[in-house]
CSV table of C-alpha atoms in Angstrom, one decimal:
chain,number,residue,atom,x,y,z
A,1,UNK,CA,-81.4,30.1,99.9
A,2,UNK,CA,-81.5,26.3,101.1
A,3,UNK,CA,-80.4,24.5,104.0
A,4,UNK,CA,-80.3,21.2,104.2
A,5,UNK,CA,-79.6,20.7,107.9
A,6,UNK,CA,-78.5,17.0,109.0
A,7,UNK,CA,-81.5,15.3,107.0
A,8,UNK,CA,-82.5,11.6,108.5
A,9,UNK,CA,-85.2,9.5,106.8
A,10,UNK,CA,-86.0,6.4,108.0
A,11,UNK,CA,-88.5,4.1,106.2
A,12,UNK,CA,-89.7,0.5,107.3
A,13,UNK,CA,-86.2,0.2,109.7
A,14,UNK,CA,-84.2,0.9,107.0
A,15,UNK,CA,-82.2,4.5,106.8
A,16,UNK,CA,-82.7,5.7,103.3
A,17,UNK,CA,-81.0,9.1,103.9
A,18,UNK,CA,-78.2,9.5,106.7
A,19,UNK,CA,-77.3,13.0,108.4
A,20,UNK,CA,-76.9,15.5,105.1
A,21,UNK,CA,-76.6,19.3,105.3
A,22,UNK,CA,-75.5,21.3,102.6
A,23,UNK,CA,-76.6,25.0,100.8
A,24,UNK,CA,-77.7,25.8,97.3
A,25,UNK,CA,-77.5,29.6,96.8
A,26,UNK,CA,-79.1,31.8,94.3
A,27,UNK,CA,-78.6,31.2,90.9
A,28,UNK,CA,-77.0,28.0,91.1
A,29,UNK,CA,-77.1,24.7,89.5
A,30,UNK,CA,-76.3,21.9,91.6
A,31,UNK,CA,-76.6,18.4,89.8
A,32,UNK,CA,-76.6,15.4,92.0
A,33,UNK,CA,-75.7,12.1,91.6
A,34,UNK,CA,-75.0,8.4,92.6
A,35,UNK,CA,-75.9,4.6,92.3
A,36,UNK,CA,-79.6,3.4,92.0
A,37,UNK,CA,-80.7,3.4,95.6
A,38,UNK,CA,-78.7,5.8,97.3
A,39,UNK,CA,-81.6,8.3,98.4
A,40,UNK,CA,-81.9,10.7,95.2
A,41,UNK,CA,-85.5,10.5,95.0
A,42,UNK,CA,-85.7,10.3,98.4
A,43,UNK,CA,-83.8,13.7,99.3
A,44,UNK,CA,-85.7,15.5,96.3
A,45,UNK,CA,-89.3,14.4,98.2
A,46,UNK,CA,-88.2,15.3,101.5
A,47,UNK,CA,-86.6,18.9,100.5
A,48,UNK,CA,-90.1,19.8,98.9
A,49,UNK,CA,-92.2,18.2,102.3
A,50,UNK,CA,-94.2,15.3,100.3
A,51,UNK,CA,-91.8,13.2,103.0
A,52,UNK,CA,-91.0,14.3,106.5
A,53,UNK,CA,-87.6,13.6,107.8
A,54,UNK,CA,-86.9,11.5,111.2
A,55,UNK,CA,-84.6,13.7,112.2
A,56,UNK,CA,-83.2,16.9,110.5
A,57,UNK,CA,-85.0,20.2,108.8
A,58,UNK,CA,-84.9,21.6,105.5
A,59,UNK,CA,-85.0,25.6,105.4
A,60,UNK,CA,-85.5,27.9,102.7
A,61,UNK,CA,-84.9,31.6,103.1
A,62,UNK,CA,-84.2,30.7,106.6
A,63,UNK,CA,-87.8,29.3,106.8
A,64,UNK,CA,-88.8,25.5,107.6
A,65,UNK,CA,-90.7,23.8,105.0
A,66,UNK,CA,-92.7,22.0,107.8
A,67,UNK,CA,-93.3,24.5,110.2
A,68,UNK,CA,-94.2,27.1,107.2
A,69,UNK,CA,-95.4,25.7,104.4
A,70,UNK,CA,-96.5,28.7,102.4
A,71,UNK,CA,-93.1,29.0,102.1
A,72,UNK,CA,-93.2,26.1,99.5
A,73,UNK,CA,-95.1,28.1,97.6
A,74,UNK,CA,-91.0,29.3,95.8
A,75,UNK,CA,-90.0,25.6,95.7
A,76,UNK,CA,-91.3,23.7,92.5
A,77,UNK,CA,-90.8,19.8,92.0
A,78,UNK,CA,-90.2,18.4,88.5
A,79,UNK,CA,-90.6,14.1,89.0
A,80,UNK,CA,-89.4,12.0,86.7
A,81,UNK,CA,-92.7,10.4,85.7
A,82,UNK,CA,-94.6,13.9,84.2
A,83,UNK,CA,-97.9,11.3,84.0
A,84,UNK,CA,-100.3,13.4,86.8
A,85,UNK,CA,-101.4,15.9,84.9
A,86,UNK,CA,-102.0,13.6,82.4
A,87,UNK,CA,-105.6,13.5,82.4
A,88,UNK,CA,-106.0,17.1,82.3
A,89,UNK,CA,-106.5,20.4,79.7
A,90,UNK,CA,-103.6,22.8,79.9
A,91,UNK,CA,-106.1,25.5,80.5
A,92,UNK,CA,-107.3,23.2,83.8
A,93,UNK,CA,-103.9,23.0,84.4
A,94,UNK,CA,-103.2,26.5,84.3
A,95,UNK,CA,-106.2,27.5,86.8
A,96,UNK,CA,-104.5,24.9,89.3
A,97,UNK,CA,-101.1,26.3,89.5
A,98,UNK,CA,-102.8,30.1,89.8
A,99,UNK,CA,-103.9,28.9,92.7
A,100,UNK,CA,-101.6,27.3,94.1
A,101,UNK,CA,-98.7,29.8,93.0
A,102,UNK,CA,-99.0,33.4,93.5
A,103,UNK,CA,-96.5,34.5,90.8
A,104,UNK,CA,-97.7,32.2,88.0
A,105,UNK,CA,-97.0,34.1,85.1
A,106,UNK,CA,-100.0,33.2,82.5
A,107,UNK,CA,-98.9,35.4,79.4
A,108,UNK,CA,-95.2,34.4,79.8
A,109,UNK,CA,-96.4,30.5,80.1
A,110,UNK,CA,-98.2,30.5,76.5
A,111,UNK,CA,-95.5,32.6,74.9
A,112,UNK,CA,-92.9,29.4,76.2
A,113,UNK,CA,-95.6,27.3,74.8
A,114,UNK,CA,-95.5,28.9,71.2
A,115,UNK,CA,-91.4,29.1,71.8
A,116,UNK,CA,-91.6,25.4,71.7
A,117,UNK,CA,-94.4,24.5,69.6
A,118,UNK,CA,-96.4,22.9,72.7
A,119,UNK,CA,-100.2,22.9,71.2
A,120,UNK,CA,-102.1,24.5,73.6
A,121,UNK,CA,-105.6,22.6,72.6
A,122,UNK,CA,-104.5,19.2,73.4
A,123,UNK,CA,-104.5,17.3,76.7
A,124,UNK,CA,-101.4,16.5,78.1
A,125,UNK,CA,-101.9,12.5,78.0
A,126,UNK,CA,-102.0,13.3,73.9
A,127,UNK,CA,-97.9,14.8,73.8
A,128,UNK,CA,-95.5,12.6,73.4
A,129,UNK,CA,-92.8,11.5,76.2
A,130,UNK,CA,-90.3,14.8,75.0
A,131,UNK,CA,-92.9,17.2,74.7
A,132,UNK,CA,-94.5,15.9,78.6
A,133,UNK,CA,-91.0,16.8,79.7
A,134,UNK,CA,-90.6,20.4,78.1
A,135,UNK,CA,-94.3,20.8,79.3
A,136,UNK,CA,-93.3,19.8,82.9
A,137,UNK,CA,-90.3,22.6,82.7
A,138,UNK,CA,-92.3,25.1,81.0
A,139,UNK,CA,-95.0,25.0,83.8
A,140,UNK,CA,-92.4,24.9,86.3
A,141,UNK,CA,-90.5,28.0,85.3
A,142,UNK,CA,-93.7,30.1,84.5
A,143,UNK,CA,-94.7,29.5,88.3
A,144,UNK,CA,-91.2,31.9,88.5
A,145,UNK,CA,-90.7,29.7,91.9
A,146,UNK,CA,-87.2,30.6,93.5
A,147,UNK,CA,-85.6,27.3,93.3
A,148,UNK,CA,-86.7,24.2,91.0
A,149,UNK,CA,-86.1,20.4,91.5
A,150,UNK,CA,-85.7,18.2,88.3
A,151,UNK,CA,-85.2,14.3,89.0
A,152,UNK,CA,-84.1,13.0,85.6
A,153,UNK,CA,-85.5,15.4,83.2
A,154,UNK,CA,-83.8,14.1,79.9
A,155,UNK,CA,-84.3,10.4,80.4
A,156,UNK,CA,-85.3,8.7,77.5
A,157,UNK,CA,-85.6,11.9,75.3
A,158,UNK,CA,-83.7,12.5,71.4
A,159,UNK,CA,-81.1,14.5,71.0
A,160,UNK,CA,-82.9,17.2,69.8
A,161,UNK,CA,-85.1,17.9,73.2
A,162,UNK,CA,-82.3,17.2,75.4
A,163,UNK,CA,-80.5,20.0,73.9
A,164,UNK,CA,-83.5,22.4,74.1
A,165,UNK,CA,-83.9,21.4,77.1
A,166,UNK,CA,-80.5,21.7,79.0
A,167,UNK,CA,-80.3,25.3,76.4
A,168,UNK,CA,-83.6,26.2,78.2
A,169,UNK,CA,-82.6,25.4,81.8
A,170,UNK,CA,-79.6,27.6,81.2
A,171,UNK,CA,-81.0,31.1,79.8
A,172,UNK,CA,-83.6,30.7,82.7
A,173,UNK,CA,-81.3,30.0,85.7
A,174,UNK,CA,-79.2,33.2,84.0
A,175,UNK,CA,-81.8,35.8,83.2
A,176,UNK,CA,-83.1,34.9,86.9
A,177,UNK,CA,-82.3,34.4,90.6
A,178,UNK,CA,-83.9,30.8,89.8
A,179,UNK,CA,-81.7,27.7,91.6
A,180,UNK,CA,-81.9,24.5,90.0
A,181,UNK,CA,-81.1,21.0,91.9
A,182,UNK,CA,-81.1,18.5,89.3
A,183,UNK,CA,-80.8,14.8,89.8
A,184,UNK,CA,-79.7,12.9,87.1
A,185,UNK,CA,-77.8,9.9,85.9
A,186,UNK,CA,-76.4,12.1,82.8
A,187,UNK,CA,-73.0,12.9,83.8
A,188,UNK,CA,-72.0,14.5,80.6
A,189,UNK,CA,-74.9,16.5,80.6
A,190,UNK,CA,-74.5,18.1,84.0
A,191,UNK,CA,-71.1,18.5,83.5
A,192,UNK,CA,-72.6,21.0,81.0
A,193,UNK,CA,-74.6,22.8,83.0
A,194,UNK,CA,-73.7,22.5,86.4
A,195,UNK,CA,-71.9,24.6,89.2
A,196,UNK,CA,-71.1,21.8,91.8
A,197,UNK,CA,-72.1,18.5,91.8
A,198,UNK,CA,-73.2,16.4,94.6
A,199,UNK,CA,-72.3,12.3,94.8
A,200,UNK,CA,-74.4,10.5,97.2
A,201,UNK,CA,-73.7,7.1,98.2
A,202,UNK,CA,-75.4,5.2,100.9
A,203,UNK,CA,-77.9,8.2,102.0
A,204,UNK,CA,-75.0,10.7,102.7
A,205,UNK,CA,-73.0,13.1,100.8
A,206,UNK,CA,-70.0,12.1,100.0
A,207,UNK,CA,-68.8,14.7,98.1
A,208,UNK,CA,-70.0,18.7,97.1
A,209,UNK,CA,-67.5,19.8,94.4
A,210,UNK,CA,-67.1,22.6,92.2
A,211,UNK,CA,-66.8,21.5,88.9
A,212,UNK,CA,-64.2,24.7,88.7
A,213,UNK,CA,-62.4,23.4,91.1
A,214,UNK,CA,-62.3,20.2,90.5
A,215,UNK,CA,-59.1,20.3,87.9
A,216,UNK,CA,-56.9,21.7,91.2
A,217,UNK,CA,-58.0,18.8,93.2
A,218,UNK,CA,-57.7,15.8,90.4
A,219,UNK,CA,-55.6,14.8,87.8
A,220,UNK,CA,-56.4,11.8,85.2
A,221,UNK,CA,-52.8,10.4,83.9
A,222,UNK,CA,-51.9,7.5,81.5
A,223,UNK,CA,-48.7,5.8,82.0
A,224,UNK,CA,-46.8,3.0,80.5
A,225,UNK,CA,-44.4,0.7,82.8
A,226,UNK,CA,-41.9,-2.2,82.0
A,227,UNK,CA,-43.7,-4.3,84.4
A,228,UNK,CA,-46.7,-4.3,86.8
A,229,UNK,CA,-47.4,-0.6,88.6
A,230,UNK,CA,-45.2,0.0,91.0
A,231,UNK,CA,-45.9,-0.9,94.8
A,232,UNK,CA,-45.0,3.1,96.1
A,233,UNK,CA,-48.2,4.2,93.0
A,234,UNK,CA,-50.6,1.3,93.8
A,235,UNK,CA,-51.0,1.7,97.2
A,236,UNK,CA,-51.3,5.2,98.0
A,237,UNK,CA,-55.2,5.7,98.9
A,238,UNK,CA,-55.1,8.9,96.4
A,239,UNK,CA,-54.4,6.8,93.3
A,240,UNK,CA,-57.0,5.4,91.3
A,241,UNK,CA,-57.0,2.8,89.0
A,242,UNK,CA,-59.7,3.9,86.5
A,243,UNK,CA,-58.2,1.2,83.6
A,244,UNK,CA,-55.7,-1.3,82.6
A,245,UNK,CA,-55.1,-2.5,79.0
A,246,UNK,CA,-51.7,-4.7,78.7
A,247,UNK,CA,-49.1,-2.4,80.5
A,248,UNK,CA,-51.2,0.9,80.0
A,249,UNK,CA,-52.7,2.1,82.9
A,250,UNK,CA,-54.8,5.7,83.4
A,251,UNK,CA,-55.0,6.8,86.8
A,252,UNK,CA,-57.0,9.2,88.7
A,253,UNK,CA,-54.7,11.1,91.5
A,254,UNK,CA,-56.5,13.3,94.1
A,255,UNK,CA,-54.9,15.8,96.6
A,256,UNK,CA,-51.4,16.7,95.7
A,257,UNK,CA,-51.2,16.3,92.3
A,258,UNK,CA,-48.4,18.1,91.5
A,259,UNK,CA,-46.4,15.5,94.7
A,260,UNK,CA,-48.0,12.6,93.3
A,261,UNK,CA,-47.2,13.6,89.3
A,262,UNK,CA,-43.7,13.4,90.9
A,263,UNK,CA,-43.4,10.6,92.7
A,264,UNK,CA,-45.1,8.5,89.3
A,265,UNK,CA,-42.1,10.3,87.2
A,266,UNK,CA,-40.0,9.4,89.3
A,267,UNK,CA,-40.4,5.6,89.0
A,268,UNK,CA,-39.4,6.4,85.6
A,269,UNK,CA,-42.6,5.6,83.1
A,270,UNK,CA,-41.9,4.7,79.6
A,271,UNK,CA,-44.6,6.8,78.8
A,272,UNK,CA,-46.4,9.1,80.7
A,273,UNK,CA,-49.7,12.0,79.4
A,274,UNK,CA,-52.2,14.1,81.2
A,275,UNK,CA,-55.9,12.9,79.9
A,276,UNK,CA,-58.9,15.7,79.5
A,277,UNK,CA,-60.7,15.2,82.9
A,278,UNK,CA,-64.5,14.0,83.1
A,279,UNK,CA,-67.1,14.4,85.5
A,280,UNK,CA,-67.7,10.3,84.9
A,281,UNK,CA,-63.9,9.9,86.6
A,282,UNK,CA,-65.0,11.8,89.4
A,283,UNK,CA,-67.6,9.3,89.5
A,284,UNK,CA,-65.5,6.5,89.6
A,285,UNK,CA,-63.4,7.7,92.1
A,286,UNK,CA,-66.1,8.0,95.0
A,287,UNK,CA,-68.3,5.4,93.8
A,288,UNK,CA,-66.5,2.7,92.0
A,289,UNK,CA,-68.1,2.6,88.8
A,290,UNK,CA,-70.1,4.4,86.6
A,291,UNK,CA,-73.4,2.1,86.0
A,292,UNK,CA,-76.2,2.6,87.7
A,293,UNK,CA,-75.5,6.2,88.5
């Protein structure tokens, strides 16, 4: 459905986004992540054209965005400010995206609107923060676009709105051919939702996991030694340190788990479990930490 084929943005001498390809399919989720200022926003603007790449092109259904941009017309983009409609009625609103998408689906719009209690008499500038969001997502899947881009949709939102919302995202991406590419600094909540997960650092992918997957290819262990970790663990590039508290240490082993489950038994740990496995480890692993994600 999307190709991403070996993106290059460069703004003011400085190279925001660095040579990425990859492919979102049909009826996918694909949640991305990384460190403030690794090129999120920046990718999401350039795959829907507001930004042109220095190098690089960005296809859907085979089609460039740039050189056909009626094709655009199946690509919706959710920002994480949902101010610029603020200053408008939703019927305005609703004229606007007729126009500028053929399959906008009116009566299915105001029956998600009653779903959710959205009043449709007030301007948008009068919801508050959560219901803005749910608004943003309710006129983005009514536009029944092929693939939607959400940067941050459940920052700053209760509890409450964050479940409708990620509850809401689901049933439409299944009852649908709909793709979603969601950006977002909510590990545990794409870990809910997603298929594979992207981790960006320094304007390239580093990594495009599947979340199924990714128990075959990582392992999260605690262990217990007399003394200090041994030298053969500590400096094998595969083992990560996640923690240390006293002589408890939880690792992170990547590649050969099984061989490296092994070789930590067989220095002879005085205590030794496998820990449930988090989408935040696999965070630590490739970027170092989980703050500013």
């Amino acid at each position: 459905m999307l190709r991403v084929e070996n993106v290059s943005k460069t703004i003011q001498n400085h190279k925001i986004l660095n040579n990425i390809s990859f492919e979102i399919e049909p009826g996918k989720i694909v949640g991305l992540v990384g460190r403030n200022g690794a090129g999120k926003t920046t990718l999401l603007k350039t795959i829907v054209g507001i930004l042109t790449p220095t190098q690089g092109d960005i296809r859907f259904e085979q089609e460039s965005v740039y050189t056909k941009p009626a094709i655009k017309q199946q690509i919706v983009f959710v920002p994480d400010s949902p101010e610029a409609l603020k200053s408008y009625s939703i019927r305005e609103i609703v004229q606007l995206y007729k126009l500028t998408y053929p399959n906008f689906d009116q009566t299915y719009f105001y029956k998600l609107l009653k779903k959710f209690s959205l009043n449709h008499d007030r301007k948008i500038r009068n919801y508050s923060k959560g219901m803005k969001v749910l608004f943003s997502l309710v006129l983005a899947f009514s536009t029944k676009a092929k693939l939607i881009i959400l940067d941050e949709p459940t920052d700053g939102l209760d509890v409450i709105i964050k479940k409708q919302i990620l509850k809401y995202i689901l049933e439409e991406v299944s009852e649908g051919h709909t793709s979603i590419l969601i950006s977002s600094h909510r590990l545990e909540e794409l870990e809910q939702i997603s298929d594979t997960i992207m981790v960006m650092k320094d304007g390239k992918i580093e990594s495009h996991t599947d979340l199924l997957d990714m128990k075959k290819k990582y392992k999260k262990i605690q262990v217990v030694f007399n003394g200090n970790l041994p030298t053969s663990i500590s400096s094998k590039d595969n083992v990560r340190q996640l923690n240390k508290t006293g002589r408890v240490f939880t690792l992170l082993l990547e590649g050969d788990i099984d061989k490296l489950s092994s070789l930590i038994q067989n220095e002879q740990p005085v205590y030794f479990e496998e820990l449930p496995l988090t989408l935040e480890d696999l965070f630590v692993a490739k970027l170092g930490g989980e703050e500013f994600v």
